[in-house]
CSV table of C-alpha atoms and ligand atoms in Angstrom, one decimal:
chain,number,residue,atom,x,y,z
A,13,UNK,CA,195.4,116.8,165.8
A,14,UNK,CA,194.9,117.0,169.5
A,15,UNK,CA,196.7,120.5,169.3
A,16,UNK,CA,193.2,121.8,167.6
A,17,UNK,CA,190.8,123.9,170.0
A,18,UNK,CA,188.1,121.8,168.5
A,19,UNK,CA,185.7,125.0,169.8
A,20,UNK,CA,187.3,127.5,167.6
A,21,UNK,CA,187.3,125.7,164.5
A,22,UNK,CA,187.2,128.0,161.6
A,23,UNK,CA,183.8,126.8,159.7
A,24,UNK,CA,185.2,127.4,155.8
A,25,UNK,CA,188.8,127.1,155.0
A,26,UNK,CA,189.5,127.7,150.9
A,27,UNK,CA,192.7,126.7,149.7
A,28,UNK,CA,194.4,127.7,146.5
A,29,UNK,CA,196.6,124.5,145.5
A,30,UNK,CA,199.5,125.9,144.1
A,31,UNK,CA,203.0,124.8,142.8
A,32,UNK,CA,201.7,121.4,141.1
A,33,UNK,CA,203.9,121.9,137.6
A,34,UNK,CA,207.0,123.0,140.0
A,35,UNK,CA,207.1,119.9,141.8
A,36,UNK,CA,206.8,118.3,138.5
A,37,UNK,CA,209.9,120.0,137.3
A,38,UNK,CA,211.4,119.4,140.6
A,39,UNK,CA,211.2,116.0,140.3
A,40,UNK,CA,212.3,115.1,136.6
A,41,UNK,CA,209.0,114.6,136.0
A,42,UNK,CA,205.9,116.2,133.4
A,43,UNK,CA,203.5,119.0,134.2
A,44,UNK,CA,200.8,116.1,134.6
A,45,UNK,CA,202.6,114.0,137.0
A,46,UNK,CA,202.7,117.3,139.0
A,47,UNK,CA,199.0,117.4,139.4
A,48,UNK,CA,198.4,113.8,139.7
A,49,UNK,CA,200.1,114.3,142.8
A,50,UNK,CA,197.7,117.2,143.7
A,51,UNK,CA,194.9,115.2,143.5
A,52,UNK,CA,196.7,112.5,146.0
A,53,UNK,CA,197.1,115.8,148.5
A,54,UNK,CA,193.1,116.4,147.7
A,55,UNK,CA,192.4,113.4,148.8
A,56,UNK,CA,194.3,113.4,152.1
A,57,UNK,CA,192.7,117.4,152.9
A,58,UNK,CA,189.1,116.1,152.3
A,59,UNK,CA,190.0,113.3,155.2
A,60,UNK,CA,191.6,115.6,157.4
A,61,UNK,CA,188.9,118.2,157.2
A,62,UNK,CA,185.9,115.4,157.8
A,63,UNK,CA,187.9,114.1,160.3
A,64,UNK,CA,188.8,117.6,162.4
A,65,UNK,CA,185.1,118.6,161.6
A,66,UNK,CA,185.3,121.6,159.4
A,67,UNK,CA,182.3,122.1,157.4
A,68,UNK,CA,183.1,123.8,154.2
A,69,UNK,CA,185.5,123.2,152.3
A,70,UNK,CA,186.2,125.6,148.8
A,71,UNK,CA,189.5,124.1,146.8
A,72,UNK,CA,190.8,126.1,143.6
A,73,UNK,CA,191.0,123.2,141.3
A,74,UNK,CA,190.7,125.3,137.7
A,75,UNK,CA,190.6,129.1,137.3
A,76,UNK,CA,189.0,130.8,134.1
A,77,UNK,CA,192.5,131.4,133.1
A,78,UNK,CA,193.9,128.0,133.3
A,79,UNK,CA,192.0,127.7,129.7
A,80,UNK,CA,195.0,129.6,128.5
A,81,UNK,CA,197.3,126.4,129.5
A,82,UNK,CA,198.5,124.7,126.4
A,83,UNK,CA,195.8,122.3,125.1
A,84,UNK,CA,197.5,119.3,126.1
A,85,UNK,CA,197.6,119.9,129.9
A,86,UNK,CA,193.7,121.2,129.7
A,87,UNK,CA,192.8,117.9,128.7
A,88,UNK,CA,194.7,116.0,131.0
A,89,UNK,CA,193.6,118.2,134.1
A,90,UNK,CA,189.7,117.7,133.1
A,91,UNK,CA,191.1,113.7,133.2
A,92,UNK,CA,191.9,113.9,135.9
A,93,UNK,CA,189.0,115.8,137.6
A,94,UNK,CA,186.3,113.6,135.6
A,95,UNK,CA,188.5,110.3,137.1
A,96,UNK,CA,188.4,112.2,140.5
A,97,UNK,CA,184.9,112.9,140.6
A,98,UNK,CA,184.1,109.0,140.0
A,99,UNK,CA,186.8,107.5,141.8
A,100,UNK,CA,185.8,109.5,144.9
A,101,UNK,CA,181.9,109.5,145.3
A,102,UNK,CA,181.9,106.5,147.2
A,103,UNK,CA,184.4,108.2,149.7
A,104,UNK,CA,182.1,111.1,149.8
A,105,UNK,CA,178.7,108.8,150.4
A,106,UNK,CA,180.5,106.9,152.9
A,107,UNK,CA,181.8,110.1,154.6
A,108,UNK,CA,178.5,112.1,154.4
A,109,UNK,CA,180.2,114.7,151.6
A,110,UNK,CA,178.7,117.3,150.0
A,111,UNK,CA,179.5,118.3,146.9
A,112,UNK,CA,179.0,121.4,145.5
A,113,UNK,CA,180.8,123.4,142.6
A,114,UNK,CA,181.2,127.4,141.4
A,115,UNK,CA,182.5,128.5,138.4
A,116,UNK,CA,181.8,128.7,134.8
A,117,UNK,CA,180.0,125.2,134.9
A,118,UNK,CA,178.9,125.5,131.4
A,119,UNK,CA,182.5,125.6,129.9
A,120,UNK,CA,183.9,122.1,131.1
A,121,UNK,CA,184.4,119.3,129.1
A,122,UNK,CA,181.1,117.4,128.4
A,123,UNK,CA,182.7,114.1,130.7
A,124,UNK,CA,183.7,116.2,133.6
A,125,UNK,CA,179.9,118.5,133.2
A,126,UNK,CA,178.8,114.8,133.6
A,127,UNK,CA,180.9,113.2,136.3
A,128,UNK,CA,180.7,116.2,138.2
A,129,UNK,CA,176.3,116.4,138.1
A,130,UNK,CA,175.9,113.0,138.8
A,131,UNK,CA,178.6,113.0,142.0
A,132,UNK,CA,176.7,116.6,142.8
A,133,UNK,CA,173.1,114.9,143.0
A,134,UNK,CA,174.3,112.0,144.7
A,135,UNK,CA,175.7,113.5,147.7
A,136,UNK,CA,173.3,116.3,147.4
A,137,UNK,CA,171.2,115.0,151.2
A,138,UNK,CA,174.5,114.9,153.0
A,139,UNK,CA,175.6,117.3,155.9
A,140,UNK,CA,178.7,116.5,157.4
A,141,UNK,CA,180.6,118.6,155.0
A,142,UNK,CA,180.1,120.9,152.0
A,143,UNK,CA,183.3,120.5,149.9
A,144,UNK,CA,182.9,122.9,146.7
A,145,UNK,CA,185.2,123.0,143.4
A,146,UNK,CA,186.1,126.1,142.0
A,147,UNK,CA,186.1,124.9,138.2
A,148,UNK,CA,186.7,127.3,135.3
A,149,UNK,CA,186.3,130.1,138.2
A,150,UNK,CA,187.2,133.8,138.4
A,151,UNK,CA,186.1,136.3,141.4
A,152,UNK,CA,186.0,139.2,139.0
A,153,UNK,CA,183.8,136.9,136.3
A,154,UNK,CA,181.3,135.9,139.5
A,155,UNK,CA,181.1,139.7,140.5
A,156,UNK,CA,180.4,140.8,136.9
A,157,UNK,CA,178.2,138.0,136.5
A,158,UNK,CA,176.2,138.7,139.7
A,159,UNK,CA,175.7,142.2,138.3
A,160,UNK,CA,174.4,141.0,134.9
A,161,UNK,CA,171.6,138.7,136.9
A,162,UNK,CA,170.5,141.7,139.1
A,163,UNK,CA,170.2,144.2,136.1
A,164,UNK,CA,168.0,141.4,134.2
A,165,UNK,CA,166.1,140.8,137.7
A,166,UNK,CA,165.6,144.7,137.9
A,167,UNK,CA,164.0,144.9,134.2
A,168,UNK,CA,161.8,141.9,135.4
A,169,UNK,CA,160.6,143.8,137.9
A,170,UNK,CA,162.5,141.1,140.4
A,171,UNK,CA,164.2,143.8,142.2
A,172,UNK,CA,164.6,147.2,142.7
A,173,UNK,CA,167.9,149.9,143.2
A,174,UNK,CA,166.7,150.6,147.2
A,175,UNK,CA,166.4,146.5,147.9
A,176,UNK,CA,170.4,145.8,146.8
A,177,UNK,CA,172.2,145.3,149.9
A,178,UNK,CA,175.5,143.8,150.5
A,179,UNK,CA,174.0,140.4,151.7
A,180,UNK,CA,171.7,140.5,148.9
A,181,UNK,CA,174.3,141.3,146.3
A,182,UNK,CA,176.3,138.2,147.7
A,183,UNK,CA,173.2,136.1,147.2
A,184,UNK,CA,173.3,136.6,143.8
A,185,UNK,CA,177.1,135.0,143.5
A,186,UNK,CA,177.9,131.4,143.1
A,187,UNK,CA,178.6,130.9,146.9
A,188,UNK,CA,175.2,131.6,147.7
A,189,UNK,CA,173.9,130.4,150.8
A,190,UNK,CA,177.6,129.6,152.2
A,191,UNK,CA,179.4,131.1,154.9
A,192,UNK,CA,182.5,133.4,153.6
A,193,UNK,CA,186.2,131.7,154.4
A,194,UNK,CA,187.5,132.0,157.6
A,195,UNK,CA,190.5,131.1,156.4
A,196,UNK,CA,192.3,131.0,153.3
A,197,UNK,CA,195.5,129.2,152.3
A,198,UNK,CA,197.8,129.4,149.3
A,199,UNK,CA,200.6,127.0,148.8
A,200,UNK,CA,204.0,127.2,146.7
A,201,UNK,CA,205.1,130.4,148.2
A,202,UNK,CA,203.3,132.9,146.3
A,203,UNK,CA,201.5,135.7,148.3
A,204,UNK,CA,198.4,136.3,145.8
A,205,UNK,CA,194.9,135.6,145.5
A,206,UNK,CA,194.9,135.0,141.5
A,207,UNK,CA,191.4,135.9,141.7
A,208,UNK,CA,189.6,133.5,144.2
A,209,UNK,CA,186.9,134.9,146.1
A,210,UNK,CA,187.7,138.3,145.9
A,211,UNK,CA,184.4,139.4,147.2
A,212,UNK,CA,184.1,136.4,149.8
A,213,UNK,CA,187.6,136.8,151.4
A,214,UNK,CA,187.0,140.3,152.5
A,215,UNK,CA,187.7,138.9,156.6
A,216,UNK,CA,189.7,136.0,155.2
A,217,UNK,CA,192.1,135.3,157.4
A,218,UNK,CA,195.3,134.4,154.9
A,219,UNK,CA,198.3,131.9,155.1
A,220,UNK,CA,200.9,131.6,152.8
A,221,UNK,CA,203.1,128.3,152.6
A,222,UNK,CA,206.1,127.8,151.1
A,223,UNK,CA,205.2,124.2,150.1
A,224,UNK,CA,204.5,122.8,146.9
A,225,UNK,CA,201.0,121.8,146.5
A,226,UNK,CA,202.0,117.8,146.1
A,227,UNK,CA,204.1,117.9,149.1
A,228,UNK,CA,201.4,119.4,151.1
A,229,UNK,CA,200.9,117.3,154.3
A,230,UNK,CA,198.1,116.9,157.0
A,231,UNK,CA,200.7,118.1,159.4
A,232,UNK,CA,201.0,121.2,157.8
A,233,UNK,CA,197.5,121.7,157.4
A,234,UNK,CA,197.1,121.4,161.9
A,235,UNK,CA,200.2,123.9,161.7
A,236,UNK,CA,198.1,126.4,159.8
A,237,UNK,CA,194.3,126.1,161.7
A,238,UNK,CA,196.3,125.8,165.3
A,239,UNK,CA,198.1,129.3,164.1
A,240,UNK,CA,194.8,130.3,162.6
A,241,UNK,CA,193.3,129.3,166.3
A,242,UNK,CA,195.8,131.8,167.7
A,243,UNK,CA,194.9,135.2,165.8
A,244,UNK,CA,192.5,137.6,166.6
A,245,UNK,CA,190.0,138.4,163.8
A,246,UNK,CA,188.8,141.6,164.7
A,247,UNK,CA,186.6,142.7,161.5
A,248,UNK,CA,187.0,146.6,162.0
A,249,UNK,CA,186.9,146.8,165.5
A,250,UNK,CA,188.9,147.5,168.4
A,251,UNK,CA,190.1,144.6,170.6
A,252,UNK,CA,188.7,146.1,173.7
A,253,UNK,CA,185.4,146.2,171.6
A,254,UNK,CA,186.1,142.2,171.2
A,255,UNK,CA,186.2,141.2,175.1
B,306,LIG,C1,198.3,125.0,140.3
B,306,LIG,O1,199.6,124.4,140.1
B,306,LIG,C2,197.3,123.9,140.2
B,306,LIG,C3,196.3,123.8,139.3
B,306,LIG,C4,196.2,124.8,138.2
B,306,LIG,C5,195.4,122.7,139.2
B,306,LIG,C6,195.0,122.2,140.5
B,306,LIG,C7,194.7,120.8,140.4
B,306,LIG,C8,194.9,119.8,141.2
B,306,LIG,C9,195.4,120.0,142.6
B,306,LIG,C10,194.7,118.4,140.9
B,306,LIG,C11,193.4,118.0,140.4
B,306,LIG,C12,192.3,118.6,141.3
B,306,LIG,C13,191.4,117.8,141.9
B,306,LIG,C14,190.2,118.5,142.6
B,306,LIG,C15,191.4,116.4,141.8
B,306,LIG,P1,200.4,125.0,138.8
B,306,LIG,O2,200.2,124.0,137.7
B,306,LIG,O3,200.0,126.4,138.5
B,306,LIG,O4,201.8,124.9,139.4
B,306,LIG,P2,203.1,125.8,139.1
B,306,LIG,O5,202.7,127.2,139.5
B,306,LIG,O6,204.2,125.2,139.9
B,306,LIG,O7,203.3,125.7,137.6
C-alpha cells in the first residue's frame, strides 16, 4: 500500500474480470461457483480502491454478449448481481459509494432493474467514489447508440452537423460526465478488450494479468497501479514536450 505515490494516482481504473468459469473448472467445481467467487474479489477491489482513494471505478460485470450464455448461467449471474446489489448498499452508504451503471439497462431481469435503481438512488449524494457496472454493455452498441440520439436530436432541431465535437459526441455515451480510464486491467491472461470502452480507452493505459479473476488479490491490484505509477503516458507527444 505504502508503495503507492498517493500524488499520481490514476483517477478511473476499469477492469474486465475475466477467467471466472476457468477457475471454476480448475477447481472441480460449476460455472456458478466460478463467479460467486468473482463477486468475493469485487468486494475486496471496491475496499481497496476506497481505501487507496481512487475515484472511479468502471467493472465489466455483463457484456451484451453474455446473453448468448446458456440460459441457466444468465439467470444465476443476474442472482447473483440482484443479491450483490442488496447485500452491499450498506457497505456503499457506510463508505460514501456511488453507484452508477452503463449498459443496456432496459434488458436486465426485472429484480436486478430493481435492486440495482433503488441501490443507484440511494447512494446517489455520495462522493467519495463513483463505482459504475457495466451490465448488458457493448462499446460498439453505446457508439451506435450515441449516434442514433444525435441524429434524433439533429431532426429536433437539438443540434446541428458544425456543433458535433469529439467532447460532445462523448457526451452523448453512457459515460457521460466521467473521466475516461486511466487505466485498464484484464485478468485471466487474455490480451483483448471484448468490447469495453472502445471509445473511452483511447489513452487507456492497459495491463494484462495472468490471473484468474477469483484469485485476483489486493496485492496484485498495488502491483499493477505502482507499475501504472511508473509509465509515462504521453498522449501523442514527445517526452521532451512532457518535461
Ligand atoms: C468473465 O468470466 C466474467 C463474467 C462474464 C461475469 C463477471 C461477474 C462477476 C465477477 C461476478 C458478479 C459480479 C458482480 C459485480 C457482483 P468468464 O465466465 O468468461 O470466465 P471464463 O473465460 O474462464 O469462462
Amino acid at each position: 500500500m505504502n508503495r503507492i505515490n498517493k500524488d499520481k494516482l490514476p483517477r478511473h481504473i476499469a477492469i474486465i474480470m475475466d477467467g471466472n468459469g476457468r477457475w471454476a473448472t480448475k477447481n472441480g467445481l460449476r460455472r456458478i461457483a466460478g463467479h460467486r467467487k468473482g463477486a468475493e474479489a469485487v468486494r475486496k477491489v471496491i475496499r481497496k480502491c476506497r481505501e487507496i482513494g481512487i475515484e472511479y471505478l468502471t467493472l465489466y460485470a455483463f457484456s451484451v454478449e453474455n446473453w448468448s450464455r446458456p440460459e441457466g448461467e444468465i439467470k444465476a449471474l443476474m442472482s447473483l448481481l440482484e443479491e450483490f446489489l442488496t447485500s452491499e448498499l450498506r457497505e456503499m452508504l457506510v463508505n460514501d459509494i456511488r453507484l452508477t451503471t452503463i449498459g443496456d439497462i432496459d434488458a436486465l431481469y426485472e429484480k436486478v432493474k430493481k435492486a440495482l435503481y433503488e441501490a443507484i438512488e440511494k447512494t446517489s449524494v455520495n462522493d467519495g467514489m463513483t463505482l459504475t457496472l457495466a451490465l448488458s454493455y457493448g462499446g460498439r452498441d453505446e457508439i451506435v447508440e450515441a449516434v442514433r440520439r444525435i441524429l434524433q436530436d439533429s431532426k429536433e432541431g437539438g443540434i446541428e452537423e458544425k456543433e458535433i465535437t469529439k467532447e460532445i459526441f462523448a457526451d452523448y455515451l453512457y459515460t457521460t460526465g466521467m473521466p475516461d480510464p486511466d487505466l485498464l486491467i484484464r485478468t485471466s491472461g487474455e490480451y483483448r478488450l471484448s468490447n469495453f470502452l472502445l471509445w473511452q480507452s483511447a489513452y487507456t493505459e492497459l495491463y494484462f494479468i495472468d490471473v484468474l479473476w477469483p484469485d485476483f488479490s489486493e496485492e496484485n491490484f498495488v502491483d499493477i497501479i505502482v507499475d501504472y505509477q511508473h509509465r509515462e503516458r504521453r498522449f501523442g507527444l514527445t517526452s521532451d514536450q512532457l518535461t
